[in-house]
Amino acid sequence: MRFVEKRKHPRVDINNLVSYRCRDNSGNQTKQGRGKSVNISQGGILIETHDPFEWQEILLLSIDIEDELVSIKGKVIYCNAANFGKFRTGIQFLETNEKIVTFVEGLLKTYSKLLGII
């Protein structure tokens, strides 16, 4: 059986700091914290934190990209327990941020060259 990639955008492994704030439906902040990114694509990010998140929860993320904090809104797609009391959470971006798109495209080009794909 052959593996078929279902993702719309390729993911790239990264290890950048991420801060987050969660809001309820009324716009009130419910929690905030920090974590690290595990991988990123043009459509979403996988983060690792000490906090679990609920499915469909909305987060306001600030990601350290090339020494600049880039903000973007996302929605929790899944949250799984990881090692040492941490959680890995897949977040779908709800908006487009050109800085993130450019960053991911640059990483993909670099990895492709290193792997001899292009």
Short mmCIF file of C-alpha atoms in Angstrom, two decimals:
data_model
loop_
_atom_site.label_atom_id
_atom_site.label_comp_id
_atom_site.label_asym_id
_atom_site.label_seq_id
_atom_site.Cartn_x
_atom_site.Cartn_y
_atom_site.Cartn_z
CA MET A 1 0.00 0.00 0.00
CA ARG A 2 1.38 3.37 -1.02
CA PHE A 3 1.25 6.44 1.23
CA VAL A 4 -0.87 9.27 -0.20
CA GLU A 5 -0.30 12.77 1.18
CA LYS A 6 -3.66 14.38 1.99
CA ARG A 7 -2.34 17.77 3.06
CA LYS A 8 -2.89 20.72 0.78
CA HIS A 9 0.43 22.35 1.71
CA PRO A 10 3.78 20.68 2.48
CA ARG A 11 5.03 21.02 6.06
CA VAL A 12 8.49 22.08 7.15
CA ASP A 13 10.04 21.27 10.54
CA ILE A 14 10.87 24.35 12.61
CA ASN A 15 11.62 25.13 16.24
CA ASN A 16 10.44 28.70 16.81
CA LEU A 17 8.90 30.27 19.89
CA VAL A 18 5.13 30.76 19.83
CA SER A 19 2.90 32.68 22.21
CA TYR A 20 -0.87 32.28 22.20
CA ARG A 21 -4.03 33.79 23.57
CA CYS A 22 -7.36 32.02 23.50
CA ARG A 23 -10.68 33.83 23.29
CA ASP A 24 -14.23 32.64 23.93
CA ASN A 25 -17.20 33.47 21.69
CA SER A 26 -17.67 36.79 23.50
CA GLY A 27 -14.06 37.80 22.84
CA ASN A 28 -12.94 37.33 26.45
CA GLN A 29 -9.46 35.91 26.97
CA THR A 30 -9.66 32.41 28.47
CA LYS A 31 -5.96 31.49 28.62
CA GLN A 32 -2.56 32.50 27.37
CA GLY A 33 0.88 30.96 27.29
CA ARG A 34 3.93 30.03 25.29
CA GLY A 35 5.22 27.02 23.47
CA LYS A 36 7.28 26.06 20.48
CA SER A 37 6.46 25.29 16.91
CA VAL A 38 7.14 21.79 15.60
CA ASN A 39 6.31 22.30 11.93
CA ILE A 40 4.57 24.83 9.71
CA SER A 41 2.93 25.10 6.31
CA GLN A 42 1.14 27.86 4.48
CA GLY A 43 -2.12 26.56 5.92
CA GLY A 44 -1.26 25.76 9.53
CA ILE A 45 1.16 25.01 12.32
CA LEU A 46 1.83 22.25 14.84
CA ILE A 47 2.73 23.61 18.28
CA GLU A 48 3.86 21.99 21.52
CA THR A 49 2.66 23.50 24.81
CA HIS A 50 1.90 22.62 28.42
CA ASP A 51 -1.78 23.50 27.86
CA PRO A 52 -4.35 21.28 26.15
CA PHE A 53 -6.79 22.91 23.74
CA GLU A 54 -10.35 22.12 22.75
CA TRP A 55 -11.33 21.18 19.21
CA GLN A 56 -12.32 24.29 17.19
CA GLU A 57 -10.91 26.64 19.87
CA ILE A 58 -9.70 29.94 18.39
CA LEU A 59 -6.18 31.11 19.14
CA LEU A 60 -4.34 34.32 18.41
CA LEU A 61 -0.76 33.24 17.74
CA SER A 62 2.43 35.27 17.72
CA ILE A 63 5.26 33.40 16.01
CA ASP A 64 8.92 34.41 16.07
CA ILE A 65 9.88 34.42 12.40
CA GLU A 66 13.29 35.74 11.46
CA ASP A 67 13.50 37.82 14.68
CA GLU A 68 10.08 39.39 14.09
CA LEU A 69 6.83 38.57 15.90
CA VAL A 70 4.21 37.67 13.32
CA SER A 71 0.57 37.46 14.45
CA ILE A 72 -2.07 35.19 12.95
CA LYS A 73 -5.43 33.73 13.96
CA GLY A 74 -5.96 29.97 13.97
CA LYS A 75 -8.41 27.22 14.87
CA VAL A 76 -7.56 24.00 16.72
CA ILE A 77 -7.97 20.95 14.50
CA TYR A 78 -6.64 18.41 17.01
CA CYS A 79 -4.77 18.21 20.32
CA ASN A 80 -2.87 15.12 21.48
CA ALA A 81 -0.94 14.39 24.66
CA ALA A 82 2.82 14.22 24.05
CA ASN A 83 5.76 13.39 26.33
CA PHE A 84 6.49 14.94 29.72
CA GLY A 85 3.06 16.52 30.27
CA LYS A 86 3.07 18.45 27.00
CA PHE A 87 0.49 18.61 24.24
CA ARG A 88 0.88 18.79 20.47
CA THR A 89 -1.81 20.83 18.79
CA GLY A 90 -2.54 21.15 15.06
CA ILE A 91 -3.81 24.61 14.18
CA GLN A 92 -5.34 25.69 10.89
CA PHE A 93 -4.68 29.31 9.97
CA LEU A 94 -7.91 31.31 9.56
CA GLU A 95 -6.25 34.14 7.68
CA THR A 96 -3.33 34.67 5.34
CA ASN A 97 -0.19 36.38 6.51
CA GLU A 98 2.28 37.21 3.73
CA LYS A 99 5.26 37.03 6.11
CA ILE A 100 4.37 33.43 6.99
CA VAL A 101 3.76 32.47 3.35
CA THR A 102 7.12 33.93 2.30
CA PHE A 103 8.89 32.28 5.25
CA VAL A 104 7.45 28.82 4.45
CA GLU A 105 8.21 29.17 0.72
CA GLY A 106 11.81 30.07 1.55
CA LEU A 107 12.17 27.06 3.87
CA LEU A 108 10.72 24.74 1.22
CA LYS A 109 13.17 26.03 -1.38
CA THR A 110 16.09 25.60 1.00
CA TYR A 111 15.08 22.04 1.96
CA SER A 112 14.45 21.12 -1.66
CA LYS A 113 17.94 22.29 -2.63
CA LEU A 114 19.54 20.43 0.28
CA LEU A 115 17.71 17.25 -0.69
CA GLY A 116 18.56 17.71 -4.37
CA ILE A 117 14.91 17.91 -5.42
CA ILE A 118 15.33 21.10 -7.43
#
